Coordinates of C-alpha atoms and ligand atoms in Angstrom, one line a residue:
M1 CA 124.8 60.6 123.9
K2 CA 125.2 64.5 123.4
A3 CA 124.5 67.2 125.8
S4 CA 121.4 68.2 124.2
E5 CA 120.1 64.5 124.2
I6 CA 120.9 64.5 128.0
I7 CA 118.5 67.7 128.2
K8 CA 115.7 65.9 126.2
K9 CA 116.1 62.7 128.1
Y10 CA 115.8 64.2 131.4
I11 CA 112.7 66.9 130.7
S12 CA 110.7 63.9 129.3
F13 CA 111.8 61.4 132.3
F14 CA 110.2 64.0 134.5
E15 CA 107.6 65.4 132.4
K16 CA 106.2 61.8 132.2
R17 CA 106.2 61.7 136.3
G18 CA 103.7 64.9 135.9
H19 CA 106.2 67.6 135.8
K20 CA 105.6 71.2 133.7
R21 CA 108.6 72.5 132.1
I22 CA 109.6 76.4 133.2
V23 CA 111.6 78.5 131.1
N24 CA 115.1 78.9 131.4
S25 CA 115.3 82.4 133.4
P26 CA 117.7 85.1 132.6
L27 CA 121.2 84.8 133.5
I28 CA 120.8 88.4 135.1
P29 CA 118.2 88.1 137.4
Q30 CA 115.0 90.4 137.5
N31 CA 114.1 91.7 140.8
D32 CA 116.5 90.4 142.9
P33 CA 119.1 92.8 143.8
T34 CA 121.1 90.4 145.9
T35 CA 122.9 88.6 143.5
L36 CA 124.5 89.4 140.1
F37 CA 123.8 86.1 138.1
T38 CA 121.6 83.1 137.8
S39 CA 123.5 80.7 139.8
S40 CA 121.2 77.7 140.2
G41 CA 117.9 76.5 138.9
M42 CA 116.1 77.2 142.2
Q43 CA 117.2 80.7 142.3
P44 CA 113.9 82.1 140.3
L45 CA 111.9 79.8 142.3
V46 CA 112.6 81.1 145.8
Q47 CA 109.3 82.8 146.5
Y48 CA 107.7 79.4 145.7
F49 CA 109.7 77.7 148.3
L50 CA 108.5 80.5 150.9
G51 CA 104.9 79.5 150.0
E52 CA 103.8 81.6 147.0
S53 CA 101.7 79.1 144.5
H54 CA 103.0 78.3 141.1
P55 CA 100.8 78.8 138.2
L56 CA 102.1 75.4 136.9
G57 CA 101.7 73.5 139.9
K58 CA 103.6 71.5 142.2
R59 CA 106.3 69.6 139.9
L60 CA 108.6 71.8 137.6
V61 CA 111.4 70.8 135.7
N62 CA 113.9 72.7 133.6
V63 CA 117.2 73.5 132.4
Q64 CA 118.7 76.5 133.6
N65 CA 121.8 78.7 132.2
C66 CA 124.1 79.4 135.5
F67 CA 127.2 81.7 135.9
R68 CA 129.2 81.3 139.7
A69 CA 131.5 84.1 139.9
A70 CA 132.8 82.7 142.8
D71 CA 134.4 79.6 140.9
I72 CA 136.4 82.0 138.7
D73 CA 139.5 81.1 140.7
E74 CA 138.5 77.3 140.3
A75 CA 138.6 77.4 136.7
G76 CA 141.5 75.1 135.4
D77 CA 141.1 72.0 136.8
N78 CA 139.2 69.1 135.1
R79 CA 135.7 69.6 136.5
H80 CA 135.2 73.5 137.2
T81 CA 133.4 75.9 135.2
T82 CA 132.0 79.3 135.9
F83 CA 129.4 79.0 133.4
F84 CA 127.0 75.8 133.3
R85 CA 123.7 74.4 132.5
M86 CA 121.8 72.8 135.4
L87 CA 119.1 70.3 135.0
G88 CA 116.7 70.8 137.9
N89 CA 113.6 69.4 139.1
W90 CA 111.3 70.8 141.7
S91 CA 108.6 69.6 144.0
L92 CA 106.7 72.5 146.1
G93 CA 105.2 71.0 148.6
D94 CA 104.3 67.4 146.9
Y95 CA 106.6 64.5 146.5
F96 CA 109.9 64.3 148.9
K97 CA 112.7 62.0 149.5
R98 CA 110.7 58.3 148.5
E99 CA 110.2 59.8 145.1
Q100 CA 113.4 61.8 144.6
L101 CA 116.0 59.5 145.3
P102 CA 114.9 56.6 143.4
W103 CA 113.7 58.9 140.4
F104 CA 117.2 60.2 139.8
F105 CA 118.7 56.8 140.5
E106 CA 116.6 55.5 137.6
F107 CA 117.5 58.4 135.4
L108 CA 120.9 57.7 135.9
T109 CA 121.3 54.1 135.7
D110 CA 118.3 53.4 133.2
V111 CA 118.0 56.4 131.1
L112 CA 122.0 57.4 130.9
K113 CA 123.0 53.8 131.7
L114 CA 125.5 54.8 134.1
D115 CA 127.0 51.8 136.0
P116 CA 125.6 51.7 139.3
K117 CA 128.6 50.2 140.8
R118 CA 130.7 53.7 139.9
L119 CA 128.1 55.7 141.6
Y120 CA 128.1 57.0 145.6
V121 CA 126.2 59.1 147.4
S122 CA 126.5 61.2 150.5
I123 CA 123.9 61.8 153.3
F124 CA 123.6 64.6 156.0
S125 CA 124.7 63.5 159.4
G126 CA 122.8 66.0 161.6
Y127 CA 123.4 69.7 163.0
N128 CA 122.0 71.1 166.2
S129 CA 118.2 70.1 166.4
I130 CA 118.2 69.0 163.1
P131 CA 118.8 65.5 162.6
R132 CA 120.6 62.9 160.4
D133 CA 118.8 62.0 157.3
N134 CA 118.4 58.2 158.0
E135 CA 115.2 58.4 155.4
S136 CA 117.5 59.3 152.9
A137 CA 119.9 56.5 154.0
R138 CA 117.5 53.7 153.8
I139 CA 116.3 54.6 150.5
W140 CA 119.7 54.4 149.1
K141 CA 120.5 51.6 150.7
K142 CA 117.6 49.4 149.2
L143 CA 118.3 51.1 145.8
F144 CA 121.7 49.4 145.9
E145 CA 120.6 46.4 147.5
D146 CA 118.0 45.9 144.8
L147 CA 120.8 45.9 142.1
G148 CA 122.8 43.5 144.3
I149 CA 125.6 46.4 145.3
D150 CA 126.7 46.1 148.9
P151 CA 125.5 49.8 150.3
K152 CA 128.0 49.6 152.8
D153 CA 130.8 51.4 150.6
K154 CA 128.3 53.8 148.8
I155 CA 127.1 55.7 151.3
F156 CA 129.2 58.4 153.3
Y157 CA 127.8 61.1 155.6
Y158 CA 128.7 64.5 156.0
G159 CA 127.8 67.8 158.1
V160 CA 126.9 71.2 157.1
D161 CA 129.9 72.0 155.0
K162 CA 129.1 69.4 152.5
N163 CA 125.5 68.1 153.0
W164 CA 123.3 71.2 153.7
W165 CA 122.2 73.7 150.8
S166 CA 121.1 77.1 150.8
R167 CA 121.9 80.2 148.8
A168 CA 124.1 81.5 151.6
G169 CA 125.7 78.3 152.3
L170 CA 126.3 77.3 155.7
P171 CA 123.5 77.7 158.5
Q172 CA 125.0 79.8 160.4
D173 CA 125.6 82.8 157.4
M174 CA 122.0 82.3 156.2
P175 CA 120.0 85.5 156.9
K176 CA 116.7 85.4 158.4
G177 CA 114.0 84.2 156.3
E178 CA 116.4 82.1 154.1
P179 CA 115.2 78.9 153.1
G180 CA 117.5 75.7 153.1
G181 CA 117.8 72.4 154.1
P182 CA 119.8 69.1 154.2
D183 CA 120.9 67.4 150.6
S184 CA 121.8 64.1 149.6
E185 CA 124.5 64.3 146.9
V186 CA 125.4 61.4 144.2
F187 CA 129.1 61.4 142.7
Y188 CA 130.3 59.2 139.8
D189 CA 133.9 57.6 140.3
L190 CA 136.3 58.6 137.3
G191 CA 138.2 55.9 138.4
T192 CA 141.6 57.9 138.5
A193 CA 144.3 57.3 140.9
H194 CA 144.0 58.8 144.4
N195 CA 146.4 61.5 145.2
K196 CA 147.5 61.4 148.9
K197 CA 148.2 65.0 148.6
F198 CA 144.7 65.6 149.5
G199 CA 144.6 62.9 152.4
N200 CA 145.1 59.6 153.1
K201 CA 141.9 58.0 152.3
C202 CA 139.8 58.8 149.0
H203 CA 135.9 59.5 149.6
P204 CA 133.5 61.2 147.4
N205 CA 134.2 64.7 148.7
C206 CA 138.0 64.2 148.3
Q207 CA 139.4 67.1 146.0
C208 CA 141.9 64.9 144.3
G209 CA 139.6 64.8 141.2
R210 CA 138.5 61.1 141.2
F211 CA 134.8 61.6 142.2
L212 CA 132.5 63.9 140.5
E213 CA 129.4 65.4 142.2
I214 CA 126.9 65.2 139.2
G215 CA 123.7 65.8 141.3
N216 CA 122.1 67.4 144.2
S217 CA 118.6 66.7 145.9
V218 CA 117.9 69.4 148.4
F219 CA 115.3 68.7 150.7
M220 CA 114.3 72.2 151.3
E221 CA 112.2 72.5 154.4
Y222 CA 113.4 74.6 156.9
Q223 CA 113.3 78.4 156.8
K224 CA 115.9 80.2 159.3
T225 CA 114.7 82.2 162.0
E226 CA 116.3 84.7 164.6
D227 CA 117.3 82.1 166.7
G228 CA 117.5 79.0 164.6
F229 CA 115.2 77.4 162.2
K230 CA 111.4 76.5 161.7
P231 CA 109.8 74.1 159.0
L232 CA 108.7 75.8 155.7
P233 CA 105.1 75.8 155.2
N234 CA 106.1 72.9 152.7
K235 CA 108.6 70.4 152.5
N236 CA 110.0 71.0 149.0
V237 CA 112.5 69.1 146.9
D238 CA 115.2 71.0 145.0
F239 CA 117.2 68.9 142.5
G240 CA 120.2 70.3 140.4
G241 CA 122.7 68.4 138.4
G242 CA 125.5 69.9 136.3
L243 CA 125.1 68.9 132.6
E244 CA 128.5 69.1 131.8
R245 CA 129.5 66.4 134.6
L246 CA 126.6 64.3 133.7
L247 CA 127.9 64.3 130.1
A248 CA 131.6 63.5 131.2
A249 CA 130.1 60.6 133.2
V250 CA 128.2 59.3 130.0
E251 CA 131.0 59.7 127.7
N252 CA 133.2 58.3 130.6
Q253 CA 135.7 61.2 130.5
N254 CA 137.7 62.3 133.6
D255 CA 138.2 65.6 132.3
I256 CA 134.8 67.5 131.3
F257 CA 136.7 69.5 128.8
Q258 CA 137.4 66.4 126.7
T259 CA 133.5 65.7 126.6
S260 CA 131.6 66.3 122.9
L261 CA 130.5 69.6 124.2
Y262 CA 133.8 71.1 125.1
S263 CA 136.3 69.4 122.9
P264 CA 135.6 71.4 119.6
I265 CA 135.8 74.5 121.5
V266 CA 139.1 73.0 122.8
S267 CA 140.3 72.4 119.3
A268 CA 139.3 75.9 117.8
I269 CA 141.6 77.4 121.1
E270 CA 144.5 74.9 119.9
K271 CA 144.2 76.1 116.2
T272 CA 144.5 79.8 117.0
T273 CA 147.3 79.6 119.6
G274 CA 149.1 76.9 117.7
S275 CA 149.7 74.9 120.5
S276 CA 148.0 71.6 122.0
Y277 CA 145.5 70.9 125.2
K278 CA 147.9 68.2 126.5
E279 CA 150.9 70.9 126.7
N280 CA 148.7 73.6 128.1
S281 CA 145.6 72.1 129.5
R282 CA 145.3 74.7 132.8
A283 CA 145.4 77.7 130.1
I284 CA 143.2 76.5 127.8
R285 CA 140.1 75.3 130.4
I286 CA 140.5 78.9 131.7
I287 CA 140.4 80.3 128.4
V288 CA 137.5 77.7 127.2
D289 CA 135.7 78.4 130.5
H290 CA 136.1 82.3 130.6
F291 CA 135.1 82.5 127.1
V292 CA 132.2 80.6 127.1
A293 CA 130.8 82.7 130.3
A294 CA 131.7 85.8 128.4
V295 CA 129.7 84.9 125.4
F296 CA 126.6 84.3 127.7
I297 CA 127.1 87.4 129.8
V298 CA 127.7 89.6 126.7
K299 CA 124.2 88.0 125.1
S300 CA 122.4 88.9 128.1
G301 CA 123.2 92.7 127.2
V302 CA 125.7 93.1 129.7
S303 CA 128.9 95.4 128.6
P304 CA 132.4 95.3 130.3
S305 CA 132.7 98.1 133.0
N306 CA 134.0 98.6 136.5
K307 CA 130.8 97.8 138.2
E308 CA 128.6 94.5 138.8
Q309 CA 128.4 92.4 136.2
G310 CA 129.9 94.3 133.9
Y311 CA 133.0 94.2 136.2
V312 CA 132.8 90.3 136.2
L313 CA 132.8 90.2 132.5
R314 CA 135.8 92.4 132.4
R315 CA 137.5 90.2 134.4
L316 CA 136.4 87.0 132.4
V317 CA 137.8 88.7 128.9
R318 CA 141.1 89.8 130.6
R319 CA 142.1 86.8 132.2
A320 CA 141.2 84.6 129.1
F321 CA 143.3 86.9 127.2
D322 CA 146.2 86.7 129.7
N323 CA 146.1 83.1 129.5
I324 CA 146.2 83.0 125.4
N325 CA 148.9 85.5 125.9
S326 CA 150.9 82.8 128.3
I327 CA 150.8 80.5 125.2
R328 CA 151.3 82.8 122.3
E329 CA 151.3 86.4 121.8
I330 CA 148.6 87.3 119.2
E331 CA 148.9 90.9 117.6
N332 CA 145.3 90.9 115.8
M333 CA 143.1 89.1 118.0
V334 CA 140.0 89.5 115.2
V335 CA 140.5 86.0 113.8
S336 CA 140.9 84.3 116.8
T337 CA 138.2 85.8 118.8
K338 CA 135.5 85.2 115.7
T339 CA 136.9 81.4 115.5
V340 CA 136.3 80.9 119.6
V341 CA 133.3 82.7 119.6
E342 CA 131.9 80.7 116.4
S343 CA 132.8 77.2 118.2
I344 CA 131.0 78.2 121.2
I345 CA 127.8 79.3 119.3
S346 CA 127.8 76.1 117.3
Q347 CA 127.9 74.2 120.6
Y348 CA 125.2 75.8 122.2
K349 CA 122.8 77.1 119.8
T350 CA 120.4 74.3 120.1
T351 CA 119.5 75.4 123.5
D352 CA 120.4 78.9 122.8
P353 CA 119.4 80.0 119.3
D354 CA 119.6 83.5 119.9
L355 CA 123.3 83.2 120.2
V356 CA 123.3 83.3 116.8
Q357 CA 121.8 86.5 115.8
N358 CA 124.0 88.0 118.6
F359 CA 127.3 86.7 117.0
E360 CA 128.5 90.2 115.7
R361 CA 127.7 92.0 119.0
I362 CA 129.5 89.3 121.1
V363 CA 132.4 89.4 119.2
S364 CA 132.7 93.2 118.9
T365 CA 132.1 93.6 122.7
I366 CA 135.0 91.1 123.2
L367 CA 137.5 92.4 121.0
E368 CA 136.9 96.2 122.1
E369 CA 137.6 95.0 125.8
I370 CA 140.8 93.2 124.7
N371 CA 141.4 96.6 122.8
K372 CA 140.9 98.4 126.1
Y373 CA 142.8 96.0 128.0
R374 CA 145.8 96.5 125.7
F375 CA 145.7 100.5 126.2
T376 CA 145.5 100.0 130.0
I377 CA 148.7 97.8 129.9
N378 CA 150.6 100.4 128.1
K379 CA 149.6 103.5 129.6
A380 CA 150.5 101.0 133.1
R381 CA 153.8 100.7 131.4
S382 CA 154.1 104.5 131.0
F383 CA 152.9 105.4 134.2
I384 CA 156.2 103.1 135.6
Q385 CA 158.2 104.2 132.7
K386 CA 157.9 107.7 133.9
K387 CA 158.3 107.1 137.8
Y388 CA 161.2 104.6 137.2
P389 CA 163.4 106.1 133.8
Q390 CA 165.7 103.5 134.7
I391 CA 163.4 100.6 134.5
G392 CA 164.2 99.3 130.8
D393 CA 167.8 98.3 132.2
E394 CA 166.6 94.6 133.3
L395 CA 170.4 93.8 134.1
K396 CA 170.7 96.1 136.8
G397 CA 167.0 94.5 138.6
V398 CA 165.6 97.4 138.3
K399 CA 162.1 96.2 137.8
K400 CA 161.5 96.4 141.3
I401 CA 158.3 98.7 142.1
S402 CA 157.1 100.1 145.3
I403 CA 153.8 98.5 147.1
D404 CA 152.3 102.0 146.6
D405 CA 153.1 102.2 142.9
A406 CA 151.9 98.3 142.4
F407 CA 148.8 99.1 144.2
I408 CA 148.1 102.0 141.8
L409 CA 148.4 99.5 138.9
Y410 CA 145.8 97.4 140.9
S411 CA 143.1 100.2 141.8
T412 CA 143.5 102.6 139.3
H413 CA 144.7 100.7 136.3
G414 CA 142.6 97.7 137.1
L415 CA 145.5 95.3 136.7
S416 CA 145.6 92.3 139.1
P417 CA 148.7 91.3 141.0
T418 CA 149.2 88.2 138.7
Q419 CA 148.9 90.8 135.6
I420 CA 151.4 93.4 137.3
K421 CA 153.6 90.4 137.7
S422 CA 153.5 89.3 134.2
L423 CA 154.2 92.7 132.8
G424 CA 157.9 92.1 134.7
Y425 CA 157.2 94.5 137.8
V426 CA 158.7 92.9 140.9
F427 CA 157.1 93.8 144.1
S428 CA 156.7 92.1 147.4
V429 CA 153.6 90.1 147.2
R430 CA 153.0 89.8 151.3
E431 CA 152.9 93.6 151.4
F432 CA 150.5 93.6 148.8
A433 CA 147.8 91.3 150.3
K434 CA 148.4 93.4 153.4
K435 CA 147.6 96.6 151.6
M436 CA 144.6 94.8 149.8
E437 CA 143.0 93.4 152.8
E438 CA 143.2 97.0 154.3
H439 CA 141.7 98.1 151.1
Q440 CA 139.1 95.6 151.3
R441 CA 137.9 96.4 154.9
V442 CA 137.4 99.9 153.8
S443 CA 135.3 99.1 150.7
R444 CA 133.4 96.3 152.8
K445 CA 132.3 98.9 155.1
G446 CA 131.2 101.0 152.2
A447 CA 129.1 98.2 150.9
Q448 CA 127.6 97.2 154.1
G449 CA 124.3 99.4 153.6
K450 CA 124.1 98.5 150.1
F451 CA 122.1 95.2 150.1
A452 CA 120.5 96.3 153.3
G453 CA 117.7 93.7 152.7
G454 CA 120.0 91.0 153.4
L455 CA 120.1 87.8 151.0
V456 CA 116.8 87.0 150.9
D457 CA 114.7 89.4 148.6
H458 CA 111.5 89.5 150.8
S459 CA 111.8 92.1 153.1
D460 CA 108.8 94.0 153.6
Q461 CA 110.7 97.1 152.0
T462 CA 111.5 95.1 148.2
I463 CA 108.0 93.5 148.6
I464 CA 106.8 97.5 148.8
G465 CA 109.0 98.3 146.2
H466 CA 108.1 95.4 143.8
T467 CA 104.2 96.8 144.1
A468 CA 105.5 100.2 143.6
T469 CA 107.1 99.1 139.9
H470 CA 103.7 97.8 139.0
L471 CA 102.0 101.3 139.6
M472 CA 104.6 103.2 138.3
H473 CA 104.7 101.2 134.9
Q474 CA 100.9 101.8 134.4
A475 CA 101.5 105.3 135.3
L476 CA 104.4 105.8 132.9
R477 CA 101.9 104.4 130.2
D478 CA 99.4 106.8 131.5
V479 CA 101.5 109.7 131.0
L480 CA 103.9 108.9 128.2
G481 CA 101.6 106.6 125.8
N482 CA 101.3 102.9 125.3
K483 CA 104.4 102.4 123.9
V484 CA 106.2 102.1 126.8
F485 CA 107.0 98.9 128.5
Q486 CA 109.1 97.4 130.9
T487 CA 112.6 96.0 129.9
G488 CA 113.9 95.3 132.9
S489 CA 113.8 96.2 136.5
N490 CA 115.8 95.7 139.9
I491 CA 114.6 96.1 143.5
T492 CA 116.7 96.8 146.7
S493 CA 115.2 97.3 150.1
E494 CA 116.2 101.2 149.5
R495 CA 115.2 102.2 146.2
I496 CA 113.7 100.9 142.7
R497 CA 115.2 100.7 139.3
F498 CA 113.0 100.4 136.6
D499 CA 113.9 100.4 132.7
F500 CA 111.7 100.9 129.9
S501 CA 111.6 101.3 126.2
Y502 CA 111.0 105.4 125.6
D503 CA 113.5 107.4 123.4
K504 CA 113.2 110.9 125.2
K505 CA 114.2 112.3 128.4
L506 CA 111.4 112.9 130.5
T507 CA 110.2 116.5 131.1
N508 CA 110.2 117.5 135.0
E509 CA 106.5 117.8 134.0
E510 CA 106.1 114.3 133.2
I511 CA 108.0 113.3 135.9
S512 CA 105.9 115.1 138.5
K513 CA 102.7 113.6 136.7
V514 CA 104.0 110.3 137.3
E515 CA 104.6 110.7 140.7
K516 CA 101.2 112.3 141.2
I517 CA 99.2 109.3 139.9
V518 CA 101.1 106.7 141.8
N519 CA 101.0 108.6 144.9
E520 CA 97.0 108.8 144.3
K521 CA 96.9 105.1 143.6
I522 CA 98.7 104.7 147.1
E523 CA 96.4 106.9 149.1
K524 CA 93.2 105.2 147.8
N525 CA 94.9 102.0 149.3
L526 CA 93.7 100.0 146.7
P527 CA 93.5 96.1 147.3
V528 CA 96.3 93.7 145.4
H529 CA 95.4 90.3 144.3
F530 CA 96.6 87.7 141.9
E531 CA 94.4 85.1 139.6
I532 CA 96.0 82.3 137.6
M533 CA 94.5 82.0 134.3
P534 CA 95.0 81.2 130.8
L535 CA 97.5 83.5 128.8
K536 CA 94.9 84.1 126.4
K537 CA 92.4 85.8 128.6
A538 CA 95.4 87.6 130.5
K539 CA 96.1 89.1 127.0
E540 CA 92.7 90.0 126.5
I541 CA 92.3 91.9 129.3
G542 CA 95.5 93.8 128.4
A543 CA 97.8 92.7 131.1
I544 CA 101.3 94.0 130.6
G545 CA 104.8 93.3 131.9
L546 CA 108.0 91.6 130.9
F547 CA 106.5 88.2 130.2
N548 CA 109.2 86.0 129.7
E549 CA 107.7 83.1 131.4
K550 CA 105.6 80.7 129.2
Y551 CA 103.5 78.7 131.4
E552 CA 102.2 76.3 128.7
G553 CA 99.0 78.8 128.6
K554 CA 98.4 79.5 132.4
V555 CA 99.9 82.7 134.0
K556 CA 99.6 84.2 137.0
V557 CA 98.4 88.2 137.0
Y558 CA 98.6 90.5 139.9
F559 CA 95.7 93.3 139.7
I560 CA 96.0 96.6 141.7
G561 CA 92.7 98.3 142.6
G562 CA 90.6 95.4 141.5
P563 CA 87.6 94.1 141.6
S564 CA 89.1 91.1 139.7
T565 CA 88.5 90.5 135.9
H566 CA 84.8 90.1 134.8
S567 CA 83.0 90.1 131.6
V568 CA 80.6 93.1 131.2
R569 CA 77.5 92.8 129.3
S570 CA 79.1 93.4 125.7
G571 CA 80.8 90.1 126.6
Q572 CA 84.1 91.6 126.1
P573 CA 86.4 90.7 128.6
H574 CA 87.1 93.4 131.2
T575 CA 89.0 94.5 134.3
Q576 CA 88.6 97.9 136.2
A577 CA 91.9 97.3 137.9
Y578 CA 94.3 100.2 137.8
S579 CA 97.3 97.9 137.0
V580 CA 97.0 94.5 135.2
E581 CA 100.7 92.7 135.1
F582 CA 102.1 89.1 134.5
C583 CA 104.0 88.7 137.6
G584 CA 105.4 85.9 140.2
G585 CA 104.6 88.1 143.0
P586 CA 105.1 88.6 146.1
H587 CA 103.2 91.9 146.5
V588 CA 101.6 93.8 149.5
D589 CA 98.0 93.4 149.9
F590 CA 97.0 97.0 150.1
T591 CA 98.8 100.1 148.4
G592 CA 98.7 102.2 151.6
K593 CA 101.7 100.3 152.5
L594 CA 103.8 102.2 150.0
K595 CA 103.3 105.2 151.9
R596 CA 104.8 107.6 149.6
F597 CA 106.5 107.5 146.1
K598 CA 109.3 109.7 144.5
I599 CA 111.1 109.7 141.4
I600 CA 114.7 110.7 142.1
R601 CA 116.8 109.9 139.1
Q602 CA 116.5 109.3 135.2
E603 CA 119.3 108.0 133.0
N604 CA 119.4 107.2 129.4
I605 CA 120.7 103.5 128.9
G606 CA 120.7 103.3 125.3
H607 CA 118.8 101.4 122.3
S608 CA 115.8 103.8 123.1
Q609 CA 115.6 102.8 126.6
R610 CA 115.2 104.9 129.7
R611 CA 116.3 103.8 133.6
I612 CA 114.3 105.6 136.4
Y613 CA 115.4 105.2 139.9
A614 CA 112.6 106.1 142.7
K615 CA 112.1 105.7 146.4
V616 CA 109.1 104.6 148.2
G617 CA 107.5 104.6 151.6
A618 CA 109.9 104.8 154.7
F619 CA 112.9 105.5 153.0
L620 CA 112.1 109.0 151.9
Ligands
LIG1 N1 120.4 74.5 144.6 C1 121.1 73.4 144.5 C2 122.2 73.5 143.9 O1 122.2 74.3 143.1 C3 120.4 72.0 143.7 O2 119.3 72.5 142.8 O3 123.1 72.5 144.0

């Protein structure tokens, strides 16, 4: 059974149980300043856990491309990757534990035909006022017993460090307003021997690699408050299962890189480096993972740079290149890059067909970054050679460089300590770590104000900013014409950033006109409301906006300055609202809350697109 078949079976299993399929959201989140990448299926759904209604109803299912930058250093073992696809099903205040756990168990044992004897589960053991999850324990007990399996050795209890899920992690790390809850995970026993290095006794969460976590049902029913937790308006289910790991279990592979998904990519790397996976498994796993992630990040429109997503992409490409070099130095990377990218695209094009038309761009972006990296390395070398003219003389051990110079190679030339060492330079790792800590303390201070809205992107300020983008979008079209349409946006509690198609610099006069229109709409204190309607109708009434969610014909549309849509006597669909946009929300109820609007900067972002930064309300 191939990865794409697992996806098909999963979606159809849940569709048969009343779920509607939602789209695979962009890997670079829209309107969420708090996170650089979509890292789980639930991320684009946060507002619905907090109580907004979803146009498709209360049961949703999808497969989501995810990237977790925090796992970059984990890559290299038998089961961790930074890029992965997550199967997800959600109940927004509909079914709960009694349906979710048996359904997932049925999917694993009946549909994927996994041996139930090799399945293990974990359960939340309780935390402060939140009790131990006895209901899940009873459900699992019965499921195992019904198959004649003694549940005694199958159910394991863990605390908040293992069986609590929120975007921020542990309960104490969650900002006010963030949703979270206890979870129950399912593990597959790969049957490998336990390694005592990881503890005397093996158990599902043991790090020895024997147990593979293949699914997580989060019972999203709490919201963080000032001094604890309160129940969310609804009891929700947020299930996520890593496709690559499910495939490993189905194919009975104790290494996900040996599955039918990854092995052709592994072969492409073996071919290009002239080495075997057996001898270089760690390096090849890192190359595979980082290349796959880079392919998807470049496809999303990101270029390597020194900030945000671009920086992560730069790290991935450079680290992949270091690992290639550690196996074999390849002078000309063109053929190798093409071969590896081709193998990746052929593995993922069923679910992501647009990879194919992006092939050339992906290859050239990666090659360009590799060349830049080589240039950086040469510059770093000549910087050191100038400072230490004697450095070529290895026999005298003069490759030792000062900690300050090592740090310059890191902070100015962008080389990591490992990369500096791989150039043959010697310095005190301890001293370097001390210097790094000091550096991070200073930059953390600088970054503190950056995302003042906290992790939950539903602070009053960001909601205000969100409504402002709708007004600005329409005002830009009023001033510049209807060829203006949104291509992206990003809202923090301090400013809004809005990207749109337009190939000229806006004049000061045009900027003032846009500001004036938006401020007029704010002063009029227009009402804001939404309606869920058939897509056809939304299009007829001229709804605009980034429309990449196909809700099987139904969409959510926000109106500013109603009244709501109504047919006029001519029979033509009609709305008197000023702004009509496809949008998930949330928004303010009246535009007066925006107080005032001001454009602070514009930029050309290429491909006939411009970017505007603006401020709203209280921040002016
Ligand atoms: N949000 C949970 C996770 O990412 C389940 O979907 O594991």
